[in-house]
Amino acid sequence: MNLVNLLNPLNPVNPVNPVNPVNPVNPVRRLAALLLLVALGVSLSAGLSAHDIPADTTVRAFIKPHGKQLHFLVRVQMASINDIDWPVHRADGTVDLARVEPFLRDASTLWIADYVDMYEAGTKLPYPTLTAVRLSNEGDPSFASYDDALAHVTGPRLPQDSRLMPTQGALDVLFDYPIQSDQSRFSFHPRWDRFGLRVVTVLRFLPPSRDVRAFEYEGGNIGRVTLDPEWYEAASSFVQTGVRHILDGPDHLLFLLCLVIPLRRFRALIPVISAFTIAHSVTLIASIYDMAPGASWFPPLIDTLVAMSIMYMALENIIVAAPRRRWVMAFGFGLVHGFGFAFALRQSVQFAGAHLLTSLLSFNLGLEIGQIAMLALMVPALHLLFRFVAPERAGTIVLSGLAAHTAWHWTLDRYTTLARFRFERPQLDAAFLANLMRWLMVMVALAFVLWLISVLRQSRQRRTVTEQKM
């Protein structure tokens, strides 16, 4: 008799003649089988919980091309490595250091080398040679610099009387990749998401004749990382980042929708979108160049103001049938949204290499490409909606009402976060005054741009009126 039949109360089966279901299975036997399954499930879940990956882990690495080899030094916490049957002492369960060497080598290849791809000038490098491997104590400071890490990994092993549990300490490894030249451009693609729920990578790239590149980012698999990009590589990458940020940002998309609902003509949209673009470009670039406040309350303040900007634009659409000077509001709120773009870009700036300004301009270009693509979808969709589904005024009120409702909830949630921070008055020191002077210069330049736009608009309006009279 199989276990399925034992557990199925609707299908009692004769154990002698399965075709003739005449003798019902004893309920006691069915209950016993069910308890057996529960016990097995508990045992399996207990075994799995013993190999849970850590919630937070840090991977430290150095990459240094030298001659015909690319040295890759990496440290991974032992708690992040599963499925290795480490040799242990029966008395206390600590690692048997006299027998652990081959297990460390297996873990290095199965958990690190198999999940890292190195590239030289776009060509994937062959599988690396495992040059050295060491087990380190908790808190070992060797990976503070490349020289210290190299000396540690190639130096003496831990004394055999050391006591480490299998989930304690760190696995330190030196891999060597064959390369054509240490002057080449290198990139790598780590897939370390198996190491923890939140993986932070701290990486240093040491090219022979260029400045050291420092990287620190969150995410076990963020894709291919170009260690020292050419300007066109940085430009291409940041254009894509800008497009993705617009398409993945619901708050910016909702603001854009509220901005264009009452317009819907590309000629009328040009000054509005241009004003928004100029404004967010200014604060984006200024923020990346450390002109924005560094206080912890500033990012949640900007998030709250972004939500409030959506709510304001939506309410204006409801109250005012034909809002005028919308480009002025777009400019003002664009200054706020620029800080939001900068926060999203801040982690990615480290991948710009020596091309920071190029990367900023490329990111901005990506934002505009994303905005134009969304406008190309929004404007025709609004035309069809107001022509075939709902009258223009009613449709505007309904759409704007939904946007205002969403933005109101965003504002409440973000203000709750903002209220947790303590606001402190800035110190009136030389750095504050210098930053204030830079912002005053920026404001003067922006005021000049606004005045110039206003003069051009008035000139065009006068020319239009003159042509109509003629």
Coordinates of C-alpha atoms in Angstrom, one line a residue:
M1 CA 0.0 0.0 0.0
N2 CA 1.4 3.4 -0.9
L3 CA 1.4 6.5 1.4
V4 CA -1.1 8.4 -0.8
N5 CA -3.8 5.8 -0.3
L6 CA -3.2 5.9 3.5
L7 CA -3.7 9.6 3.6
N8 CA -6.7 9.8 1.3
P9 CA -9.9 9.5 3.4
L10 CA -12.2 9.5 0.3
N11 CA -10.5 6.6 -1.4
P12 CA -10.3 3.6 1.0
V13 CA -8.5 0.7 -0.8
N14 CA -8.4 -3.0 -0.2
P15 CA -4.8 -3.8 0.5
V16 CA -5.3 -7.3 -1.0
N17 CA -7.2 -6.2 -4.1
P18 CA -6.5 -2.5 -5.0
V19 CA -9.2 -2.7 -7.7
N20 CA -11.9 -3.4 -5.2
P21 CA -12.0 -0.6 -2.6
V22 CA -14.1 -2.4 0.0
N23 CA -12.0 -2.3 3.2
P24 CA -11.4 1.2 4.5
V25 CA -8.0 2.0 5.9
N26 CA -7.7 2.2 9.6
P27 CA -7.9 5.9 10.8
V28 CA -5.1 5.2 13.3
R29 CA -2.8 4.1 10.5
R30 CA -3.7 7.2 8.5
L31 CA -3.0 9.4 11.4
A32 CA 0.4 7.7 12.0
A33 CA 1.4 8.2 8.4
L34 CA 0.4 11.9 8.7
L35 CA 2.5 12.3 11.8
L36 CA 5.4 10.7 10.0
L37 CA 5.2 13.2 7.2
V38 CA 5.0 16.1 9.7
A39 CA 8.1 14.8 11.5
L40 CA 10.0 14.5 8.2
G41 CA 9.0 18.1 7.3
V42 CA 10.2 19.4 10.6
S43 CA 13.5 17.5 10.3
L44 CA 14.1 18.9 6.8
S45 CA 13.2 22.5 7.8
A46 CA 15.5 22.2 10.8
G47 CA 18.3 21.0 8.5
L48 CA 17.7 23.9 6.2
S49 CA 17.7 26.5 8.9
A50 CA 21.1 25.4 10.0
H51 CA 22.5 26.6 6.6
D52 CA 20.6 29.9 6.3
I53 CA 22.6 32.6 4.6
P54 CA 23.3 35.7 6.8
A55 CA 21.1 38.8 6.5
D56 CA 24.0 41.1 5.9
T57 CA 27.5 40.3 4.7
T58 CA 30.4 42.2 3.2
V59 CA 32.7 41.0 0.5
R60 CA 36.1 42.7 0.3
A61 CA 38.2 42.4 -2.9
F62 CA 41.3 43.8 -4.7
I63 CA 41.9 43.6 -8.4
K64 CA 45.5 44.4 -9.6
P65 CA 46.8 43.8 -13.1
H66 CA 50.6 43.2 -13.1
G67 CA 52.6 42.1 -16.0
K68 CA 50.8 39.1 -17.7
Q69 CA 48.6 38.3 -14.7
L70 CA 45.6 39.8 -13.1
H71 CA 45.6 39.3 -9.3
F72 CA 42.2 38.9 -7.6
L73 CA 42.2 39.0 -3.8
V74 CA 38.9 38.4 -2.2
R75 CA 37.6 37.9 1.3
V76 CA 34.2 36.2 2.0
Q77 CA 32.7 35.5 5.4
M78 CA 32.5 31.8 6.3
A79 CA 28.9 32.3 7.4
S80 CA 28.1 33.0 3.7
I81 CA 29.4 29.6 2.4
N82 CA 27.0 26.6 2.6
D83 CA 27.0 23.0 1.5
I84 CA 30.6 22.3 2.5
D85 CA 31.0 19.5 4.9
W86 CA 33.8 21.1 6.9
P87 CA 36.0 18.7 8.9
V88 CA 35.4 19.4 12.6
H89 CA 36.5 18.2 16.0
R90 CA 34.0 15.9 17.5
A91 CA 34.5 17.3 21.0
D92 CA 33.6 20.9 20.4
G93 CA 32.5 21.2 16.7
T94 CA 35.3 23.6 15.8
V95 CA 37.1 23.3 12.4
D96 CA 39.9 20.8 12.2
L97 CA 42.6 23.1 10.8
A98 CA 44.9 20.1 10.1
R99 CA 42.5 18.8 7.5
V100 CA 40.7 21.9 6.3
E101 CA 43.0 23.0 3.4
P102 CA 41.3 20.9 0.5
F103 CA 37.9 22.0 1.8
L104 CA 38.9 25.6 1.6
R105 CA 40.1 25.2 -2.0
D106 CA 36.8 23.5 -3.0
A107 CA 34.8 26.3 -1.4
S108 CA 37.0 28.9 -3.2
T109 CA 36.2 27.5 -6.6
L110 CA 32.6 26.4 -6.0
W111 CA 31.5 29.6 -4.3
I112 CA 33.8 32.3 -5.7
A113 CA 35.6 31.5 -8.9
D114 CA 32.5 29.8 -10.5
Y115 CA 30.5 33.0 -9.9
V116 CA 32.9 35.6 -11.2
D117 CA 33.6 36.5 -14.8
M118 CA 36.7 38.7 -15.6
Y119 CA 37.1 40.6 -18.9
E120 CA 40.0 42.2 -20.6
A121 CA 39.1 44.7 -23.3
G122 CA 35.6 43.0 -23.5
T123 CA 37.0 39.5 -23.9
K124 CA 36.2 37.0 -21.1
L125 CA 39.3 35.7 -19.4
P126 CA 39.9 32.0 -18.9
Y127 CA 39.2 30.3 -15.6
P128 CA 41.6 31.5 -12.9
T129 CA 44.4 29.7 -11.1
L130 CA 43.8 29.3 -7.3
T131 CA 47.2 30.5 -6.1
A132 CA 46.6 30.7 -2.3
V133 CA 43.8 30.3 0.2
R134 CA 43.7 31.0 4.0
L135 CA 41.2 30.8 6.8
S136 CA 41.2 33.9 8.9
N137 CA 40.1 34.8 12.4
E138 CA 37.1 37.1 13.1
G139 CA 38.1 40.7 12.9
D140 CA 41.4 40.1 11.0
P141 CA 42.5 43.5 9.7
S142 CA 44.6 42.2 6.8
F143 CA 42.3 43.4 4.0
A144 CA 42.7 47.1 4.9
S145 CA 45.3 47.4 2.1
Y146 CA 46.4 45.3 -0.9
D147 CA 49.9 44.7 0.4
D148 CA 48.7 43.5 3.8
A149 CA 46.1 41.3 2.2
L150 CA 48.6 39.7 -0.2
A151 CA 51.1 39.1 2.6
H152 CA 48.4 37.5 4.7
V153 CA 47.0 35.2 2.0
T154 CA 50.4 34.0 1.0
G155 CA 51.8 33.9 4.5
P156 CA 51.5 31.4 7.4
R157 CA 48.3 29.5 8.1
L158 CA 46.4 29.7 11.3
P159 CA 47.9 27.7 14.1
Q160 CA 46.3 24.3 14.4
D161 CA 45.3 24.9 18.0
S162 CA 43.1 27.8 16.9
R163 CA 39.4 27.4 17.6
L164 CA 36.9 28.5 14.9
M165 CA 33.4 27.3 14.3
P166 CA 32.5 26.6 10.6
T167 CA 30.4 29.8 10.5
Q168 CA 33.2 32.0 12.0
G169 CA 36.1 33.8 10.4
A170 CA 36.7 34.5 6.8
L171 CA 37.8 32.7 3.6
D172 CA 40.7 34.7 2.0
V173 CA 41.6 33.7 -1.6
L174 CA 44.1 34.8 -4.2
F175 CA 43.2 34.0 -7.8
D176 CA 45.4 34.7 -10.9
Y177 CA 44.1 35.3 -14.4
P178 CA 46.3 35.3 -17.5
I179 CA 46.1 38.6 -19.4
Q180 CA 47.7 40.2 -22.5
S181 CA 48.7 43.4 -20.9
D182 CA 48.3 45.2 -17.5
Q183 CA 47.5 48.4 -19.5
S184 CA 44.3 46.9 -20.8
R185 CA 40.8 48.0 -19.7
F186 CA 39.3 45.5 -17.3
S187 CA 35.8 44.7 -16.1
F188 CA 34.2 41.9 -14.0
H189 CA 30.8 40.5 -13.3
P190 CA 30.4 39.0 -9.8
R191 CA 27.3 37.0 -8.9
W192 CA 27.5 37.0 -5.1
D193 CA 23.8 37.2 -4.3
R194 CA 24.0 33.8 -2.7
F195 CA 26.3 35.2 0.1
G196 CA 23.5 37.0 2.0
L197 CA 20.2 38.7 1.8
R198 CA 22.1 42.0 1.7
V199 CA 25.5 41.9 0.1
V200 CA 27.9 44.9 0.3
T201 CA 31.0 44.8 -1.9
V202 CA 34.1 46.8 -1.1
L203 CA 36.4 46.8 -4.0
R204 CA 39.7 48.4 -4.9
F205 CA 41.1 48.4 -8.4
L206 CA 44.9 49.1 -8.6
P207 CA 46.0 49.8 -12.2
P208 CA 49.7 50.1 -12.7
S209 CA 49.8 53.7 -14.1
R210 CA 46.5 55.2 -13.0
D211 CA 44.9 56.3 -9.8
V212 CA 43.3 53.6 -7.5
R213 CA 39.6 53.2 -8.1
A214 CA 37.5 52.6 -5.0
F215 CA 34.0 51.0 -5.2
E216 CA 31.5 50.3 -2.5
Y217 CA 28.1 49.2 -3.6
E218 CA 25.1 47.1 -2.4
G219 CA 23.8 44.2 -4.3
G220 CA 25.3 40.8 -5.0
N221 CA 24.6 40.9 -8.7
I222 CA 24.5 44.4 -10.2
G223 CA 25.8 43.3 -13.6
R224 CA 29.1 43.9 -15.3
V225 CA 31.3 46.5 -13.6
T226 CA 33.8 48.4 -15.8
L227 CA 36.7 49.2 -13.5
D228 CA 38.3 52.0 -15.5
P229 CA 35.9 53.0 -18.3
E230 CA 36.6 55.0 -21.4
W231 CA 34.4 58.1 -21.8
Y232 CA 32.1 56.5 -24.3
E233 CA 31.6 53.4 -22.1
A234 CA 30.7 55.7 -19.2
A235 CA 28.4 57.7 -21.4
S236 CA 26.6 54.7 -22.7
S237 CA 26.2 53.2 -19.2
F238 CA 24.8 56.4 -17.7
V239 CA 22.4 57.1 -20.5
Q240 CA 20.9 53.7 -19.8
T241 CA 20.8 54.4 -16.1
G242 CA 18.9 57.6 -16.8
V243 CA 16.3 56.0 -19.0
R244 CA 15.8 53.2 -16.4
H245 CA 15.4 55.7 -13.6
I246 CA 12.6 57.5 -15.3
L247 CA 10.8 54.3 -16.4
D248 CA 11.2 52.8 -12.9
G249 CA 10.3 56.0 -10.9
P250 CA 6.5 56.1 -10.3
D251 CA 6.7 59.5 -8.6
H252 CA 8.4 61.2 -11.5
L253 CA 6.1 59.6 -14.0
L254 CA 3.0 60.7 -12.1
F255 CA 4.4 64.2 -11.9
L256 CA 5.0 64.2 -15.6
L257 CA 1.4 63.0 -16.2
C258 CA 0.0 65.8 -14.0
L259 CA 2.1 68.3 -15.8
V260 CA 0.8 67.4 -19.3
I261 CA -2.9 66.5 -18.7
P262 CA -4.2 70.1 -19.4
L263 CA -1.7 70.7 -22.3
R264 CA -1.5 67.7 -24.6
R265 CA 0.0 69.7 -27.5
F266 CA 3.7 69.2 -28.2
R267 CA 4.2 72.8 -29.0
A268 CA 2.8 73.8 -25.6
L269 CA 4.8 71.1 -23.9
I270 CA 8.2 72.4 -25.2
P271 CA 8.6 75.3 -22.8
V272 CA 7.2 73.3 -19.9
I273 CA 9.5 70.3 -20.4
S274 CA 12.4 72.6 -21.2
A275 CA 12.0 74.5 -17.9
F276 CA 11.7 71.2 -15.9
T277 CA 14.8 69.9 -17.6
I278 CA 17.0 73.0 -17.0
A279 CA 15.9 73.1 -13.4
H280 CA 16.6 69.5 -12.5
S281 CA 19.9 69.5 -14.4
V282 CA 21.1 72.4 -12.3
T283 CA 20.4 70.8 -8.9
L284 CA 21.4 67.4 -10.1
I285 CA 24.9 68.5 -11.1
A286 CA 25.2 70.8 -8.1
S287 CA 24.3 68.0 -5.7
I288 CA 26.8 65.5 -7.3
Y289 CA 29.5 68.1 -6.8
D290 CA 28.7 68.2 -3.1
M291 CA 26.8 71.5 -3.1
A292 CA 23.7 69.9 -1.5
P293 CA 23.2 69.7 2.3
G294 CA 24.8 66.6 3.7
A295 CA 22.4 66.3 6.7
S296 CA 20.6 63.0 7.2
W297 CA 17.2 64.8 7.0
F298 CA 17.7 66.2 3.5
P299 CA 16.9 63.1 1.4
P300 CA 13.5 62.4 3.2
L301 CA 12.7 66.1 2.9
I302 CA 13.2 66.0 -0.8
D303 CA 11.1 62.8 -1.1
T304 CA 8.3 64.5 0.8
L305 CA 8.5 67.6 -1.4
V306 CA 8.4 65.5 -4.6
A307 CA 5.2 63.9 -3.4
M308 CA 3.8 67.4 -2.5
S309 CA 4.7 68.6 -6.0
I310 CA 2.6 65.9 -7.6
M311 CA -0.3 66.7 -5.2
Y312 CA -0.1 70.5 -6.1
M313 CA -0.1 69.9 -9.8
A314 CA -3.0 67.5 -9.6
L315 CA -5.1 69.9 -7.5
E316 CA -4.3 72.8 -9.9
N317 CA -5.6 70.6 -12.7
I318 CA -8.8 70.2 -10.8
I319 CA -9.3 73.8 -9.7
V320 CA -8.0 75.7 -12.8
A321 CA -9.5 74.6 -16.2
A322 CA -6.6 76.2 -18.2
P323 CA -3.6 76.8 -16.0
R324 CA -1.2 79.5 -17.2
R325 CA 2.5 79.9 -16.8
R326 CA 2.9 76.2 -16.1
W327 CA 6.5 76.4 -17.1
V328 CA 7.2 78.5 -14.0
M329 CA 5.8 75.7 -11.7
A330 CA 7.7 73.1 -13.8
F331 CA 10.9 75.0 -13.2
G332 CA 10.4 75.4 -9.5
F333 CA 9.5 71.8 -8.9
G334 CA 12.2 70.7 -11.3
L335 CA 14.8 72.0 -8.8
V336 CA 13.3 69.7 -6.2
H337 CA 13.2 66.7 -8.5
G338 CA 16.8 67.3 -9.5
F339 CA 17.9 66.5 -5.9
G340 CA 15.8 63.3 -6.1
F341 CA 17.6 62.3 -9.3
A342 CA 21.0 63.0 -7.6
F343 CA 20.1 60.7 -4.7
A344 CA 19.4 57.9 -7.2
L345 CA 22.6 58.6 -9.0
R346 CA 24.9 58.9 -6.0
Q347 CA 25.8 55.2 -5.8
S348 CA 26.4 54.9 -9.6
V349 CA 28.8 57.9 -9.7
Q350 CA 31.6 55.7 -8.5
F351 CA 31.4 53.8 -11.8
A352 CA 32.1 56.9 -13.9
G353 CA 35.8 56.5 -13.5
A354 CA 37.6 59.7 -14.6
H355 CA 34.6 61.0 -16.6
L356 CA 32.3 62.4 -13.9
L357 CA 30.9 65.4 -15.9
T358 CA 30.4 63.2 -19.0
S359 CA 28.5 60.7 -16.9
L360 CA 26.3 63.4 -15.4
L361 CA 25.4 64.8 -18.8
S362 CA 24.8 61.3 -20.1
F363 CA 22.5 60.5 -17.2
N364 CA 20.7 63.7 -17.8
L365 CA 20.4 62.8 -21.5
G366 CA 19.0 59.4 -20.5
L367 CA 16.4 61.2 -18.3
E368 CA 15.3 63.3 -21.2
I369 CA 15.1 60.2 -23.5
G370 CA 12.9 58.5 -20.9
Q371 CA 10.7 61.6 -20.5
I372 CA 10.2 62.0 -24.3
A373 CA 9.4 58.3 -24.6
M374 CA 6.7 58.6 -21.9
L375 CA 5.3 61.8 -23.4
A376 CA 5.0 60.0 -26.7
L377 CA 2.8 57.5 -25.0
M378 CA 0.9 59.8 -22.6
V379 CA -0.1 62.5 -25.1
P380 CA -1.8 60.2 -27.6
A381 CA -3.4 58.2 -24.8
L382 CA -4.9 61.3 -23.3
H383 CA -6.2 62.4 -26.7
L384 CA -7.9 59.0 -27.1
L385 CA -9.3 59.0 -23.6
F386 CA -10.8 62.5 -23.9
R387 CA -12.2 61.8 -27.3
F388 CA -13.8 58.3 -26.8
V389 CA -14.1 57.6 -23.1
A390 CA -14.8 60.8 -21.1
P391 CA -15.2 64.5 -21.7
E392 CA -12.1 66.5 -21.4
R393 CA -12.9 68.4 -18.2
A394 CA -14.4 65.3 -16.5
G395 CA -11.5 63.1 -17.5
T396 CA -9.0 65.7 -16.3
I397 CA -10.7 65.9 -12.9
V398 CA -10.9 62.1 -12.5
L399 CA -7.3 61.5 -13.5
S400 CA -6.0 64.4 -11.4
G401 CA -8.1 63.3 -8.4
L402 CA -6.6 59.8 -8.6
A403 CA -3.1 61.3 -8.8
A404 CA -3.8 63.7 -5.9
H405 CA -5.1 60.8 -3.8
T406 CA -1.9 58.8 -4.5
A407 CA 0.4 61.7 -3.8
W408 CA -1.5 62.5 -0.6
H409 CA -0.7 59.0 0.8
W410 CA 2.9 59.3 -0.4
T411 CA 3.2 62.6 1.4
L412 CA 1.9 61.3 4.7
D413 CA 4.2 58.2 4.5
R414 CA 7.2 60.2 3.6
Y415 CA 6.5 62.9 6.2
T416 CA 6.3 60.2 8.8
T417 CA 9.8 59.2 7.9
L418 CA 11.0 62.8 7.8
A419 CA 9.6 63.5 11.3
R420 CA 11.9 60.9 12.8
F421 CA 15.0 63.0 12.0
R422 CA 16.2 65.8 14.2
F423 CA 16.8 69.1 12.5
E424 CA 19.9 71.0 13.5
R425 CA 20.9 74.5 12.5
P426 CA 23.9 74.6 10.2
Q427 CA 27.2 75.8 11.6
L428 CA 28.1 79.2 10.3
D429 CA 31.7 78.3 9.4
A430 CA 33.8 79.0 6.3
A431 CA 32.6 75.9 4.5
F432 CA 28.9 76.9 5.0
L433 CA 29.5 80.4 3.7
A434 CA 31.5 79.2 0.7
N435 CA 28.6 76.8 -0.2
L436 CA 26.1 79.6 0.3
M437 CA 28.0 81.8 -2.1
R438 CA 28.1 79.0 -4.7
W439 CA 24.3 78.6 -4.4
L440 CA 23.7 82.4 -4.6
M441 CA 25.7 82.3 -7.9
V442 CA 23.6 79.4 -9.1
M443 CA 20.4 81.3 -8.2
V444 CA 21.5 84.4 -10.0
A445 CA 22.2 82.3 -13.1
L446 CA 18.8 80.7 -12.8
A447 CA 17.1 84.1 -12.4
F448 CA 18.8 85.2 -15.6
V449 CA 17.6 82.1 -17.5
L450 CA 14.0 82.7 -16.2
W451 CA 14.2 86.4 -17.3
L452 CA 15.5 85.4 -20.7
I453 CA 12.8 82.8 -21.2
S454 CA 10.1 85.4 -20.1
V455 CA 11.5 88.0 -22.6
L456 CA 11.5 85.5 -25.4
R457 CA 7.9 84.4 -24.7
Q458 CA 6.7 88.0 -24.6
S459 CA 8.4 88.8 -27.8
R460 CA 6.9 85.8 -29.5
Q461 CA 3.4 86.7 -28.2
R462 CA 3.8 90.3 -29.5
R463 CA 4.9 89.0 -32.8
T464 CA 1.9 86.6 -32.9
V465 CA -0.5 89.4 -32.1
T466 CA 1.0 91.7 -34.8
E467 CA 0.7 88.9 -37.4
Q468 CA -3.0 88.4 -36.5
K469 CA -3.8 92.1 -36.8
M470 CA -2.1 92.2 -40.2

